[in-house]
Short mmCIF file of C-alpha atoms in Angstrom, two decimals:
data_model
loop_
_atom_site.label_atom_id
_atom_site.label_comp_id
_atom_site.label_asym_id
_atom_site.label_seq_id
_atom_site.Cartn_x
_atom_site.Cartn_y
_atom_site.Cartn_z
CA MET A 1 -47.51 -27.22 70.81
CA ARG A 2 -44.10 -26.73 69.73
CA LYS A 3 -45.17 -26.01 65.77
CA TYR A 4 -47.67 -24.27 67.22
CA ASP A 5 -45.11 -22.07 68.93
CA THR A 6 -42.62 -21.58 66.57
CA VAL A 7 -45.17 -20.43 64.08
CA ARG A 8 -46.17 -18.14 66.17
CA SER A 9 -42.50 -16.88 67.55
CA ASP A 10 -42.32 -16.12 63.49
CA LEU A 11 -45.35 -14.64 63.40
CA THR A 12 -44.38 -11.86 66.08
CA GLU A 13 -40.84 -11.50 64.06
CA LYS A 14 -42.94 -10.34 61.12
CA ILE A 15 -44.32 -8.11 62.77
CA GLU A 16 -42.14 -6.02 64.04
CA ALA A 17 -39.91 -6.34 60.74
CA TYR A 18 -43.22 -4.99 59.28
CA ILE A 19 -43.36 -1.77 61.39
CA GLN A 20 -39.44 -1.36 60.81
CA GLU A 21 -39.60 -1.68 57.13
CA HIS A 22 -42.77 0.69 56.75
CA GLN A 23 -41.44 2.80 58.99
CA LEU A 24 -44.31 3.14 61.58
CA LYS A 25 -44.41 5.16 64.37
CA ALA A 26 -45.82 5.26 68.08
CA HIS A 27 -49.31 4.99 67.22
CA ASP A 28 -49.72 4.17 64.02
CA LYS A 29 -51.93 1.74 62.81
CA LEU A 30 -51.16 -1.52 61.76
CA PRO A 31 -52.95 -3.28 58.96
CA SER A 32 -56.31 -5.06 59.85
CA GLU A 33 -55.52 -9.11 61.40
CA ARG A 34 -57.74 -9.71 57.29
CA GLU A 35 -54.96 -7.75 55.74
CA LEU A 36 -52.20 -9.19 57.70
CA SER A 37 -53.39 -13.10 57.24
CA GLU A 38 -53.61 -12.59 53.50
CA ILE A 39 -50.34 -10.63 53.17
CA TRP A 40 -48.58 -14.35 55.30
CA ASP A 41 -50.84 -16.65 54.90
CA VAL A 42 -52.27 -17.26 58.65
CA ASN A 43 -55.79 -18.20 60.15
CA ARG A 44 -56.47 -15.31 62.46
CA MET A 45 -56.18 -16.98 65.86
CA THR A 46 -52.55 -17.64 65.21
CA LEU A 47 -52.31 -13.67 64.18
CA ARG A 48 -54.27 -12.97 67.42
CA SER A 49 -51.91 -14.71 69.62
CA ALA A 50 -48.55 -13.04 68.30
CA THR A 51 -50.41 -9.72 68.82
CA ARG A 52 -51.57 -10.47 71.74
CA ARG A 53 -47.92 -11.39 72.93
CA LEU A 54 -46.52 -7.96 71.75
CA VAL A 55 -49.07 -5.97 73.09
CA ASP A 56 -48.02 -8.23 76.32
CA GLU A 57 -44.36 -6.55 75.81
CA GLY A 58 -45.43 -3.03 75.35
CA ILE A 59 -44.77 -3.19 71.59
CA LEU A 60 -48.15 -2.57 70.35
CA TYR A 61 -51.06 -1.96 72.34
CA SER A 62 -55.26 -2.28 71.57
CA VAL A 63 -58.10 -0.19 71.36
CA PRO A 64 -61.18 -2.03 71.67
CA GLY A 65 -63.32 -1.20 68.10
CA SER A 66 -60.56 0.59 66.45
CA GLY A 67 -57.53 -1.71 65.54
CA THR A 68 -54.23 -2.34 66.98
CA TYR A 69 -51.63 0.16 67.24
CA VAL A 70 -47.72 0.48 67.88
CA ALA A 71 -46.71 1.50 71.05
CA ALA A 72 -44.34 4.25 72.40
CA LYS A 73 -40.74 3.53 72.78
CA LYS A 74 -40.02 2.55 76.47
CA ILE A 75 -37.25 4.44 77.81
CA ASN A 76 -34.68 2.58 80.07
CA ARG A 77 -33.90 3.88 83.33
CA ASN A 78 -30.37 2.55 84.24
CA LEU A 79 -29.63 1.50 87.38
CA TRP A 80 -26.34 1.61 87.77
CA GLN A 81 -25.54 5.43 86.48
CA PHE A 82 -25.62 7.90 88.60
CA LEU A 83 -27.31 10.59 86.57
CA SER A 84 -29.75 13.28 86.60
CA PHE A 85 -33.42 12.40 84.78
CA SER A 86 -32.75 15.27 82.27
CA GLU A 87 -28.60 14.24 81.66
CA ALA A 88 -30.17 10.97 80.71
CA MET A 89 -32.51 11.49 78.52
CA LYS A 90 -30.45 13.54 77.15
CA GLU A 91 -27.30 10.34 76.83
CA ALA A 92 -30.36 8.90 75.32
CA GLY A 93 -31.14 11.52 72.75
CA LEU A 94 -34.64 12.00 74.02
CA ASP A 95 -36.00 15.56 73.83
CA ALA A 96 -37.56 16.08 76.72
CA ARG A 97 -39.05 18.93 79.61
CA THR A 98 -40.16 19.53 82.99
CA ASN A 99 -43.77 21.38 84.06
CA VAL A 100 -43.25 22.93 88.02
CA ILE A 101 -46.98 22.08 89.85
CA SER A 102 -45.59 23.51 92.64
CA CYS A 103 -42.23 24.50 95.16
CA ARG A 104 -43.52 25.50 98.44
CA GLN A 105 -41.71 24.96 102.13
CA ILE A 106 -44.13 22.98 104.22
CA GLU A 107 -42.76 21.32 107.89
CA ALA A 108 -41.12 17.83 108.04
CA ASN A 109 -43.38 15.05 109.09
CA LYS A 110 -42.56 11.62 110.45
CA LYS A 111 -41.20 10.44 107.43
CA LEU A 112 -39.04 13.01 106.33
CA ALA A 113 -37.68 14.09 110.00
CA GLN A 114 -36.49 10.31 110.21
CA THR A 115 -34.89 10.27 105.54
CA PHE A 116 -33.13 13.69 107.03
CA SER A 117 -32.92 13.07 110.37
CA ILE A 118 -34.49 16.26 111.41
CA LEU A 119 -36.85 17.51 113.85
CA LEU A 120 -40.77 16.95 113.35
CA GLY A 121 -41.91 20.68 112.44
CA THR A 122 -38.10 21.34 110.34
CA PRO A 123 -38.79 23.42 107.02
CA VAL A 124 -38.37 21.48 104.47
CA ILE A 125 -39.10 22.35 100.30
CA GLU A 126 -42.11 20.56 98.70
CA LEU A 127 -41.37 20.27 94.73
CA LYS A 128 -43.76 18.76 92.28
CA ARG A 129 -43.31 18.96 89.02
CA ILE A 130 -44.38 16.45 85.41
CA ARG A 131 -41.20 15.07 83.23
CA ILE A 132 -42.85 14.64 79.56
CA VAL A 133 -40.64 13.15 77.15
CA GLU A 134 -40.86 12.78 73.33
CA GLU A 135 -44.01 15.61 74.12
CA GLU A 136 -46.01 12.70 76.58
CA PRO A 137 -46.01 13.01 80.14
CA PHE A 138 -43.94 10.55 81.15
CA SER A 139 -43.79 10.40 85.03
CA LEU A 140 -44.75 12.61 88.09
CA GLU A 141 -42.20 13.62 91.23
CA THR A 142 -42.23 14.77 94.22
CA ILE A 143 -39.05 16.39 96.05
CA TYR A 144 -38.12 17.06 99.68
CA ILE A 145 -35.45 19.15 100.14
CA PRO A 146 -34.74 19.78 103.72
CA SER A 147 -34.93 24.37 103.58
CA ARG A 148 -31.18 24.64 105.03
CA PHE A 149 -29.75 23.16 102.32
CA CYS A 150 -30.94 25.37 99.52
CA PRO A 151 -32.91 28.73 101.23
CA GLY A 152 -34.94 30.79 98.34
CA LEU A 153 -34.34 27.33 96.18
CA GLU A 154 -38.60 28.14 94.99
CA LYS A 155 -37.26 31.41 92.81
CA HIS A 156 -34.85 29.46 90.29
CA ASP A 157 -36.63 28.47 87.18
CA LEU A 158 -36.72 24.58 87.78
CA GLU A 159 -38.45 23.78 84.40
CA LYS A 160 -35.61 25.19 82.73
CA GLN A 161 -32.27 24.46 85.24
CA SER A 162 -31.71 21.21 86.25
CA LEU A 163 -32.32 20.95 89.89
CA TYR A 164 -28.78 19.41 90.48
CA ALA A 165 -26.93 21.93 88.57
CA VAL A 166 -28.98 24.75 90.89
CA LEU A 167 -27.70 22.35 94.32
CA ARG A 168 -24.10 22.22 92.79
CA ASN A 169 -23.68 25.68 91.21
CA VAL A 170 -25.66 27.47 93.56
CA TYR A 171 -25.65 25.48 96.68
CA GLY A 172 -22.85 23.98 96.56
CA ILE A 173 -24.06 20.45 97.18
CA GLU A 174 -22.84 17.51 95.37
CA LEU A 175 -24.71 14.61 95.02
CA THR A 176 -22.57 11.38 94.41
CA ARG A 177 -25.29 8.84 96.03
CA SER A 178 -28.24 7.63 96.02
CA ARG A 179 -30.23 4.12 97.69
CA GLN A 180 -33.67 3.77 95.90
CA GLU A 181 -36.46 1.13 96.31
CA ILE A 182 -38.29 -0.15 93.23
CA SER A 183 -42.42 -0.71 93.28
CA LEU A 184 -45.21 -1.41 91.52
CA THR A 185 -48.24 0.87 91.75
CA TYR A 186 -51.57 1.79 90.33
CA LEU A 187 -52.34 5.43 90.02
CA THR A 188 -54.98 7.96 91.73
CA GLU A 189 -57.28 9.72 90.00
CA GLU A 190 -54.68 12.64 90.58
CA GLU A 191 -51.72 11.43 89.02
CA ALA A 192 -53.72 9.68 86.26
CA ALA A 193 -55.04 13.56 85.57
CA PHE A 194 -51.90 14.79 85.71
CA LEU A 195 -50.28 11.80 83.67
CA GLY A 196 -52.72 11.67 80.47
CA VAL A 197 -54.27 8.07 81.84
CA ALA A 198 -56.76 6.13 82.67
CA GLU A 199 -57.18 6.17 86.75
CA GLY A 200 -55.97 2.67 88.16
CA GLU A 201 -53.74 1.96 85.23
CA ALA A 202 -50.11 0.30 86.39
CA ALA A 203 -47.59 2.39 86.96
CA VAL A 204 -43.31 2.33 88.82
CA CYS A 205 -42.80 3.76 91.94
CA THR A 206 -39.16 4.40 92.77
CA LYS A 207 -38.17 6.34 96.03
CA VAL A 208 -35.29 7.64 96.10
CA VAL A 209 -32.77 9.55 98.84
CA THR A 210 -30.07 11.23 97.65
CA ALA A 211 -26.57 11.62 99.16
CA THR A 212 -23.81 13.83 98.63
CA GLU A 213 -19.78 11.91 98.90
CA GLU A 214 -20.01 11.70 103.07
CA LYS A 215 -22.89 10.36 103.13
CA LEU A 216 -25.82 13.30 104.01
CA PRO A 217 -29.04 12.62 102.07
CA VAL A 218 -30.47 15.78 100.77
CA GLU A 219 -33.05 14.87 98.63
CA TYR A 220 -35.61 12.64 98.55
CA THR A 221 -37.57 11.97 95.72
CA ILE A 222 -40.65 10.02 94.95
CA GLU A 223 -41.43 9.36 91.29
CA ILE A 224 -44.45 7.53 89.03
CA ALA A 225 -43.25 6.45 86.31
CA ARG A 226 -46.13 5.07 83.75
CA GLY A 227 -45.84 1.53 84.04
CA ASP A 228 -45.95 1.66 79.60
CA ARG A 229 -42.83 4.10 79.25
CA CYS A 230 -40.45 3.07 81.65
CA GLN A 231 -38.49 -0.23 82.20
CA PHE A 232 -34.98 -1.07 83.57
CA SER A 233 -31.73 -2.30 82.98
CA THR A 234 -28.97 -2.39 85.52
CA ILE A 235 -25.45 -4.62 85.27
CA LEU A 236 -24.37 -7.04 88.02
CA ARG A 237 -21.09 -7.91 88.43
#
C-alpha cells in the first residue's frame, strides 16, 4: 500500500510538472492515458488513480468520451481581508467584470426587516448581477440595501462603477466590517443558466451583512459561486 501511494504521489507531481513544462492553459487537453503511460512507463490503472486524484483536487477535469483537461485555476477569496470583489480580483491580477441583471426597488420581507432592523414593507434596493472572471461566469450576486441609504442608486452604471465606491463617494457611506456565513449548496436551473454550468452542480453560498464602523447594517449580499472555481483562505491567530 505504501509503495502504491508513493508511486501515485510521484505521478501526480509528474502530471503537474508536465502541465507547467508544456505551458498548458485552462481547458487544454492532456495526452491520452496510453501516451502518458508510455512516457512514464507505468500501467494505466496507476495513471488513472493519479489523474482521478488531481480531478478531485480541482486541477484537472474529465469529459467522458473525450479525455482529461486542465481545469481553470481556482480563485482564492481571503476571508481575513476586507476588500470588495473588484479590489480582490485586481489584487490577484485577474481580469474581472460585472453584468447587471436587474436593479429595482422592492418591499422588505421578514428576513430583510430583521437584517436591517426596519419595518416590513420598507423600500429596499435589490441588485442582481453576475461576476465574470477571466471571461468565465464566476458568481451570481443578489444585493439588498435599504433605499433610504442610497436614493437613485439604480441610475448609476454599476457594471463599470464599484458599488462600494458609489456608496462611499456619492452617499458618504464607508463600509468597514462584515459578518459572513459560508455553506455548500447546489445550483438551481436558473442559477446554473446564469453561470453557464449544469443544474445541480456544487456551489458555495456566501451570505454577508456589511456594516459601517458604527455597526449600522447597510448591505446584505447572497453570493452563489461556482464550486469548481473558488476556494477560501483565512489567517488564524
